[in-house]
PDB file of C-alpha atoms in Angstrom:
ATOM      1  CA  MET A 202      38.096  34.374  -7.048  1.00 54.00           C
ATOM      2  CA  THR A 203      40.066  31.592  -8.645  1.00 59.00           C
ATOM      3  CA  THR A 204      42.361  29.364  -6.683  1.00 54.00           C
ATOM      4  CA  PRO A 205      45.877  28.744  -7.930  1.00 57.00           C
ATOM      5  CA  SER A 206      46.569  25.265  -9.225  1.00 62.00           C
ATOM      6  CA  GLY A 207      49.608  23.324  -8.248  1.00 63.00           C
ATOM      7  CA  GLY A 208      51.222  22.294  -4.990  1.00 65.00           C
ATOM      8  CA  SER A 209      49.694  24.981  -2.783  1.00 70.00           C
ATOM      9  CA  ASP A 210      48.399  24.438   0.731  1.00 77.00           C
ATOM     10  CA  PRO A 211      44.572  24.047   0.866  1.00 77.00           C
ATOM     11  CA  ASP A 212      44.471  26.552   3.740  1.00 80.00           C
ATOM     12  CA  ASP A 213      46.007  29.333   1.622  1.00 79.00           C
ATOM     13  CA  TYR A 214      42.522  30.374   0.548  1.00 78.00           C
ATOM     14  CA  TRP A 215      41.552  31.132   4.156  1.00 82.00           C
ATOM     15  CA  ARG A 216      44.728  32.966   5.215  1.00 81.00           C
ATOM     16  CA  ARG A 217      44.659  36.699   5.768  1.00 80.00           C
ATOM     17  CA  PRO A 218      46.259  38.816   3.086  1.00 78.00           C
ATOM     18  CA  ASP A 219      49.696  40.300   3.700  1.00 76.00           C
ATOM     19  CA  THR A 220      49.612  43.522   5.710  1.00 70.00           C
ATOM     20  CA  GLY A 221      52.657  44.878   3.927  1.00 66.00           C
ATOM     21  CA  ASP A 222      54.701  45.545   7.083  1.00 62.00           C
ATOM     22  CA  ASP A 223      56.997  42.543   6.551  1.00 59.00           C
ATOM     23  CA  ALA A 224      55.197  40.622   9.306  1.00 53.00           C
ATOM     24  CA  VAL A 225      55.218  36.864   9.162  1.00 55.00           C
ATOM     25  CA  ALA A 226      51.719  35.767   8.132  1.00 51.00           C
ATOM     26  CA  ASP A 227      51.857  32.385   9.853  1.00 58.00           C
ATOM     27  CA  GLN A 228      52.752  33.777  13.291  1.00 63.00           C
ATOM     28  CA  PRO A 229      50.074  34.997  15.684  1.00 61.00           C
ATOM     29  CA  PRO A 230      50.343  38.593  16.901  1.00 60.00           C
ATOM     30  CA  ALA A 231      52.431  39.162  19.992  1.00 64.00           C
ATOM     31  CA  ALA A 232      50.596  39.108  23.318  1.00 61.00           C
ATOM     32  CA  PRO A 233      50.136  42.524  24.933  1.00 61.00           C
ATOM     33  CA  ALA A 234      52.507  43.295  27.772  1.00 63.00           C
ATOM     34  CA  GLY A 235      50.748  43.273  31.112  1.00 62.00           C
ATOM     35  CA  PRO A 236      50.677  41.576  34.484  1.00 64.00           C
ATOM     36  CA  PRO A 237      50.964  37.789  34.443  1.00 61.00           C
ATOM     37  CA  PRO A 238      47.724  35.843  34.935  1.00 61.00           C
ATOM     38  CA  ALA A 239      46.754  34.791  38.455  1.00 61.00           C
ATOM     39  CA  PRO A 240      47.742  31.255  39.465  1.00 60.00           C
ATOM     40  CA  ILE A 241      45.072  28.582  39.270  1.00 60.00           C
ATOM     41  CA  ALA A 242      43.659  27.545  42.634  1.00 57.00           C
ATOM     42  CA  PRO A 243      44.154  23.889  43.620  1.00 55.00           C
ATOM     43  CA  ALA A 244      41.238  21.527  43.208  1.00 51.00           C
ATOM     44  CA  PRO A 245      39.152  20.916  46.350  1.00 55.00           C
ATOM     45  CA  THR A 246      40.006  17.206  46.293  1.00 56.00           C
ATOM     46  CA  GLY A 247      43.709  17.917  46.664  1.00 53.00           C
ATOM     47  CA  GLY A 248      44.499  16.289  43.318  1.00 54.00           C
ATOM     48  CA  ALA A 249      45.811  17.887  40.175  1.00 57.00           C
ATOM     49  CA  THR A 250      45.086  21.559  39.627  1.00 62.00           C
ATOM     50  CA  SER A 251      42.178  22.470  37.427  1.00 67.00           C
ATOM     51  CA  GLY A 252      40.793  25.754  36.082  1.00 81.00           C
ATOM     52  CA  TYR A 253      37.258  24.895  37.194  1.00 85.00           C
ATOM     53  CA  SER A 254      36.455  24.667  40.887  1.00 84.00           C
ATOM     54  CA  GLY A 255      32.827  23.617  40.461  1.00 85.00           C
ATOM     55  CA  PRO A 256      29.541  25.487  40.592  1.00 88.00           C
ATOM     56  CA  PRO A 257      28.970  28.109  43.255  1.00 88.00           C
ATOM     57  CA  PRO A 258      27.037  26.948  46.307  1.00 89.00           C
ATOM     58  CA  SER A 259      23.307  27.538  46.151  1.00 90.00           C
ATOM     59  CA  VAL A 260      20.774  28.050  48.899  1.00 89.00           C
ATOM     60  CA  PRO A 261      17.492  26.159  48.486  1.00 88.00           C
ATOM     61  CA  PRO A 262      14.259  28.163  48.850  1.00 86.00           C
ATOM     62  CA  PRO A 263      12.316  27.889  52.101  1.00 89.00           C
ATOM     63  CA  THR A 264      10.028  24.892  52.511  1.00 88.00           C
ATOM     64  CA  GLY A 265       6.615  25.421  50.951  1.00 87.00           C
ATOM     65  CA  TRP A 266       7.709  28.426  48.881  1.00 88.00           C
ATOM     66  CA  ARG A 267       5.730  29.016  45.709  1.00 88.00           C
ATOM     67  CA  PRO A 268       5.598  31.985  43.337  1.00 86.00           C
ATOM     68  CA  PRO A 269       2.710  34.344  44.108  1.00 86.00           C
ATOM     69  CA  VAL A 270      -0.542  33.652  42.228  1.00 85.00           C
ATOM     70  CA  HIS A 271      -2.336  36.848  41.199  1.00 87.00           C
ATOM     71  CA  LEU A 272      -5.077  35.502  38.934  1.00 88.00           C
ATOM     72  CA  GLN A 273      -6.947  32.220  39.061  1.00 87.00           C
ATOM     73  CA  PRO A 274      -7.995  30.957  35.608  1.00 87.00           C
ATOM     74  CA  ALA A 275     -11.566  29.860  35.110  1.00 91.00           C
ATOM     75  CA  PRO A 276     -12.133  26.107  34.918  1.00 92.00           C
ATOM     76  CA  PRO A 277     -12.389  24.748  31.370  1.00 92.00           C
ATOM     77  CA  ARG A 278     -15.846  24.701  29.800  1.00 94.00           C
ATOM     78  CA  ARG A 279     -17.504  21.563  28.533  1.00 94.00           C
ATOM     79  CA  LEU A 280     -17.570  21.282  24.742  1.00 93.00           C
ATOM     80  CA  PRO A 281     -20.845  20.496  22.998  1.00 93.00           C
ATOM     81  CA  PRO A 282     -21.243  16.915  21.768  1.00 94.00           C
ATOM     82  CA  GLN A 283     -20.393  16.199  18.153  1.00 94.00           C
ATOM     83  CA  ASP A 284     -22.907  14.807  15.672  1.00 95.00           C
ATOM     84  CA  MET A 285     -20.758  12.253  13.864  1.00 95.00           C
ATOM     85  CA  ALA A 286     -23.369  11.444  11.181  1.00 96.00           C
ATOM     86  CA  ASP A 287     -23.692  15.145  10.297  1.00 96.00           C
ATOM     87  CA  LEU A 288     -19.890  15.505  10.181  1.00 96.00           C
ATOM     88  CA  ASP A 289     -19.593  12.507   7.824  1.00 96.00           C
ATOM     89  CA  ALA A 290     -22.277  13.926   5.526  1.00 97.00           C
ATOM     90  CA  ALA A 291     -20.550  17.332   5.390  1.00 97.00           C
ATOM     91  CA  GLU A 292     -17.231  15.648   4.626  1.00 97.00           C
ATOM     92  CA  GLN A 293     -18.761  13.661   1.756  1.00 97.00           C
ATOM     93  CA  ARG A 294     -20.342  16.828   0.295  1.00 97.00           C
ATOM     94  CA  SER A 295     -17.021  18.683   0.431  1.00 97.00           C
ATOM     95  CA  GLN A 296     -15.279  15.711  -1.191  1.00 98.00           C
ATOM     96  CA  ARG A 297     -17.790  15.754  -4.063  1.00 98.00           C
ATOM     97  CA  VAL A 298     -17.228  19.502  -4.568  1.00 98.00           C
ATOM     98  CA  THR A 299     -13.441  18.985  -4.610  1.00 98.00           C
ATOM     99  CA  TYR A 300     -13.719  16.161  -7.153  1.00 98.00           C
ATOM    100  CA  GLY A 301     -16.085  18.285  -9.264  1.00 98.00           C
ATOM    101  CA  PHE A 302     -13.629  21.200  -9.414  1.00 98.00           C
ATOM    102  CA  GLY A 303     -10.791  18.794 -10.243  1.00 98.00           C
ATOM    103  CA  ALA A 304     -12.800  17.208 -13.072  1.00 98.00           C
ATOM    104  CA  ALA A 305     -13.743  20.627 -14.477  1.00 98.00           C
ATOM    105  CA  ALA A 306     -10.099  21.761 -14.394  1.00 98.00           C
ATOM    106  CA  GLY A 307      -9.065  18.504 -16.112  1.00 97.00           C
ATOM    107  CA  VAL A 308     -11.635  19.007 -18.888  1.00 97.00           C
ATOM    108  CA  VAL A 309     -10.482  22.605 -19.451  1.00 97.00           C
ATOM    109  CA  LEU A 310      -6.844  21.489 -19.630  1.00 97.00           C
ATOM    110  CA  LEU A 311      -7.712  18.666 -22.030  1.00 96.00           C
ATOM    111  CA  VAL A 312      -9.598  21.076 -24.326  1.00 95.00           C
ATOM    112  CA  LEU A 313      -6.674  23.512 -24.274  1.00 94.00           C
ATOM    113  CA  LEU A 314      -4.249  20.709 -25.055  1.00 94.00           C
ATOM    114  CA  CYS A 315      -6.396  19.578 -27.995  1.00 93.00           C
ATOM    115  CA  LEU A 316      -6.599  23.161 -29.318  1.00 92.00           C
ATOM    116  CA  LEU A 317      -2.834  23.619 -29.074  1.00 91.00           C
ATOM    117  CA  CYS A 318      -2.134  20.296 -30.757  1.00 91.00           C
ATOM    118  CA  SER A 319      -4.606  21.031 -33.562  1.00 88.00           C
ATOM    119  CA  ARG A 320      -2.878  24.394 -34.241  1.00 83.00           C
ATOM    120  CA  VAL A 321       0.517  22.664 -34.420  1.00 78.00           C
ATOM    121  CA  ILE A 322      -0.731  19.899 -36.732  1.00 75.00           C
ATOM    122  CA  PHE A 323      -2.824  22.055 -39.087  1.00 68.00           C
TER     123      PHE A 323
END
């Protein structure tokens, strides 16, 4: 949809389209006829009236109340100790494998690049 250029109101894009019944587009629809709303109760402090009279009163639970417990979990187990020297050795081996795969991929890409360049030149 294109927007008209010129001195139009920026909100025209968001207005509802005409309904075709000669209604004024800028006016809100008429309120339905019904009983008037109930008056707002005065504030408990005796000051100005407000629509919010505060939260409803709550009753605290009895002293010592807790939700019922149906299942007691087992205490946590002790983990085995870690061999730090073995972990370091495994990490170094995996690093060498990663570097080896990276070097092999680099060599393959370099060979492919040389082949493509030689086909373009010759």
